[in-house]
PDB file of C-alpha atoms in Angstrom:
ATOM      1  CA  MET A 297       0.008   0.004   0.034  1.00 64.00           C
ATOM      2  CA  PRO A 298       1.342   3.370  -0.902  1.00 76.00           C
ATOM      3  CA  ASN A 299       2.266   6.188   1.519  1.00 93.00           C
ATOM      4  CA  ILE A 300      -0.358   9.153   1.285  1.00 98.00           C
ATOM      5  CA  LEU A 301       1.130  12.349   2.765  1.00 98.00           C
ATOM      6  CA  LYS A 302      -0.693  15.526   3.164  1.00 98.00           C
ATOM      7  CA  ILE A 303       0.978  18.329   1.475  1.00 99.00           C
ATOM      8  CA  PRO A 304       1.649  21.504   3.932  1.00 98.00           C
ATOM      9  CA  ASP A 305       0.223  24.644   3.276  1.00 98.00           C
ATOM     10  CA  ALA A 306       3.784  25.669   3.578  1.00 98.00           C
ATOM     11  CA  LEU A 307       4.410  24.541   0.418  1.00 98.00           C
ATOM     12  CA  GLU A 308       1.744  26.439  -1.291  1.00 98.00           C
ATOM     13  CA  SER A 309       4.191  28.105  -3.620  1.00 98.00           C
ATOM     14  CA  LYS A 310       5.564  24.783  -4.870  1.00 98.00           C
ATOM     15  CA  TYR A 311       2.273  22.941  -5.109  1.00 98.00           C
ATOM     16  CA  HIS A 312       1.134  23.122  -8.858  1.00 97.00           C
ATOM     17  CA  GLY A 313      -1.688  20.558  -8.799  1.00 98.00           C
ATOM     18  CA  CYS A 314      -2.016  17.311 -10.423  1.00 97.00           C
ATOM     19  CA  GLY A 315       1.578  15.664 -11.330  1.00 97.00           C
ATOM     20  CA  ILE A 316       4.386  13.553 -10.960  1.00 97.00           C
ATOM     21  CA  ALA A 317       6.696  15.016  -8.176  1.00 98.00           C
ATOM     22  CA  ILE A 318       9.992  14.146  -6.015  1.00 98.00           C
ATOM     23  CA  ALA A 319       9.411  14.874  -2.316  1.00 98.00           C
ATOM     24  CA  SER A 320      11.386  15.433   0.638  1.00 98.00           C
ATOM     25  CA  VAL A 321      10.001  13.932   3.909  1.00 98.00           C
ATOM     26  CA  THR A 322      11.115  14.238   7.570  1.00 98.00           C
ATOM     27  CA  GLY A 323       9.173  12.749  10.277  1.00 96.00           C
ATOM     28  CA  GLY A 324       6.330  12.042   8.148  1.00 96.00           C
ATOM     29  CA  GLN A 325       5.836  15.446   6.902  1.00 98.00           C
ATOM     30  CA  ILE A 326       6.912  16.621   3.089  1.00 98.00           C
ATOM     31  CA  VAL A 327       9.293  19.248   3.980  1.00 99.00           C
ATOM     32  CA  ASN A 328      10.046  20.143   0.099  1.00 98.00           C
ATOM     33  CA  LEU A 329       8.592  19.212  -3.313  1.00 98.00           C
ATOM     34  CA  VAL A 330       9.473  19.588  -6.805  1.00 98.00           C
ATOM     35  CA  TYR A 331       7.566  18.335 -10.141  1.00 98.00           C
ATOM     36  CA  LEU A 332       9.589  16.567 -12.779  1.00 97.00           C
ATOM     37  CA  ARG A 333       7.947  18.709 -15.265  1.00 95.00           C
ATOM     38  CA  ASP A 334       9.762  21.744 -13.724  1.00 96.00           C
ATOM     39  CA  VAL A 335      13.192  20.045 -14.182  1.00 96.00           C
ATOM     40  CA  LEU A 336      12.634  18.080 -17.185  1.00 95.00           C
ATOM     41  CA  GLU A 337      10.664  20.280 -19.919  1.00 91.00           C
ATOM     42  CA  GLU A 338       9.959  17.465 -22.090  1.00 91.00           C
ATOM     43  CA  PHE A 339       8.252  15.253 -19.151  1.00 92.00           C
ATOM     44  CA  ASP A 340       4.672  14.887 -19.426  1.00 92.00           C
ATOM     45  CA  ASP A 341       2.924  13.532 -16.319  1.00 90.00           C
ATOM     46  CA  GLU A 342       0.344  11.470 -18.882  1.00 90.00           C
ATOM     47  CA  ASP A 343       3.166   9.228 -19.913  1.00 88.00           C
ATOM     48  CA  GLY A 344       3.695   6.898 -17.057  1.00 84.00           C
ATOM     49  CA  ALA A 345       5.646   4.402 -19.012  1.00 86.00           C
ATOM     50  CA  ALA A 346       8.262   7.097 -19.451  1.00 88.00           C
ATOM     51  CA  LEU A 347       8.853   7.570 -15.743  1.00 89.00           C
ATOM     52  CA  PRO A 348      11.117   4.642 -15.164  1.00 91.00           C
ATOM     53  CA  ALA A 349      13.673   5.810 -17.784  1.00 88.00           C
ATOM     54  CA  LEU A 350      13.340   9.539 -16.597  1.00 88.00           C
ATOM     55  CA  LEU A 351      14.233   8.576 -13.016  1.00 89.00           C
ATOM     56  CA  ASP A 352      17.838   8.027 -14.533  1.00 90.00           C
ATOM     57  CA  ASP A 353      18.102  11.296 -16.027  1.00 94.00           C
ATOM     58  CA  ALA A 354      21.416  12.985 -14.942  1.00 96.00           C
ATOM     59  CA  ARG A 355      19.737  16.435 -15.054  1.00 96.00           C
ATOM     60  CA  LEU A 356      17.522  15.410 -11.648  1.00 96.00           C
ATOM     61  CA  GLY A 357      20.905  14.734  -9.833  1.00 96.00           C
ATOM     62  CA  PRO A 358      21.210  18.304  -8.392  1.00 98.00           C
ATOM     63  CA  THR A 359      17.521  18.195  -7.652  1.00 98.00           C
ATOM     64  CA  VAL A 360      17.447  14.935  -5.701  1.00 97.00           C
ATOM     65  CA  ARG A 361      20.631  15.651  -4.043  1.00 98.00           C
ATOM     66  CA  LEU A 362      19.281  19.032  -2.733  1.00 98.00           C
ATOM     67  CA  LEU A 363      16.032  17.032  -1.608  1.00 98.00           C
ATOM     68  CA  GLN A 364      18.159  14.342   0.047  1.00 98.00           C
ATOM     69  CA  SER A 365      19.712  17.290   1.959  1.00 98.00           C
ATOM     70  CA  THR A 366      16.417  17.903   3.967  1.00 97.00           C
ATOM     71  CA  GLY A 367      14.902  14.337   4.291  1.00 98.00           C
ATOM     72  CA  ASP A 368      14.278  11.128   2.620  1.00 98.00           C
ATOM     73  CA  VAL A 369      13.518  11.183  -1.076  1.00 98.00           C
ATOM     74  CA  PHE A 370      10.544   9.629  -2.618  1.00 97.00           C
ATOM     75  CA  VAL A 371       8.562   9.888  -6.220  1.00 96.00           C
ATOM     76  CA  GLY A 372       4.859  10.091  -6.378  1.00 96.00           C
ATOM     77  CA  MET A 373       1.649  11.799  -7.493  1.00 97.00           C
ATOM     78  CA  CYS A 374       0.483  15.223  -6.189  1.00 98.00           C
ATOM     79  CA  SER A 375      -3.163  15.592  -6.588  1.00 98.00           C
ATOM     80  CA  CYS A 376      -5.778  17.426  -4.369  1.00 98.00           C
ATOM     81  CA  TRP A 377      -2.916  18.487  -1.830  1.00 98.00           C
ATOM     82  CA  GLU A 378      -1.936  15.247  -1.223  1.00 99.00           C
ATOM     83  CA  PHE A 379       1.183  13.094  -2.176  1.00 99.00           C
ATOM     84  CA  VAL A 380       1.028   9.440  -3.234  1.00 98.00           C
ATOM     85  CA  GLU A 381       4.051   7.528  -3.359  1.00 97.00           C
ATOM     86  CA  LEU A 382       4.693   5.391  -6.493  1.00 92.00           C
TER      87      LEU A 382
END
């Protein structure tokens, strides 16, 4: 069963609705959030089949390292102010 976490109001400026994102989690709370489409311009949230290959894209490295500095990193789907771990 996937983890479902509430996206806190403090991340309002980073929340852009439905989409695939990478989240930093500390103590069961999301502390940072970045959408894949904000890092990989060609990423299409509707193309789930492309996701596994894109996770190895070197362009994600700096973003993942930044998120790792504040917590454990998870990939998931954002929607309705929730993050569902994939």
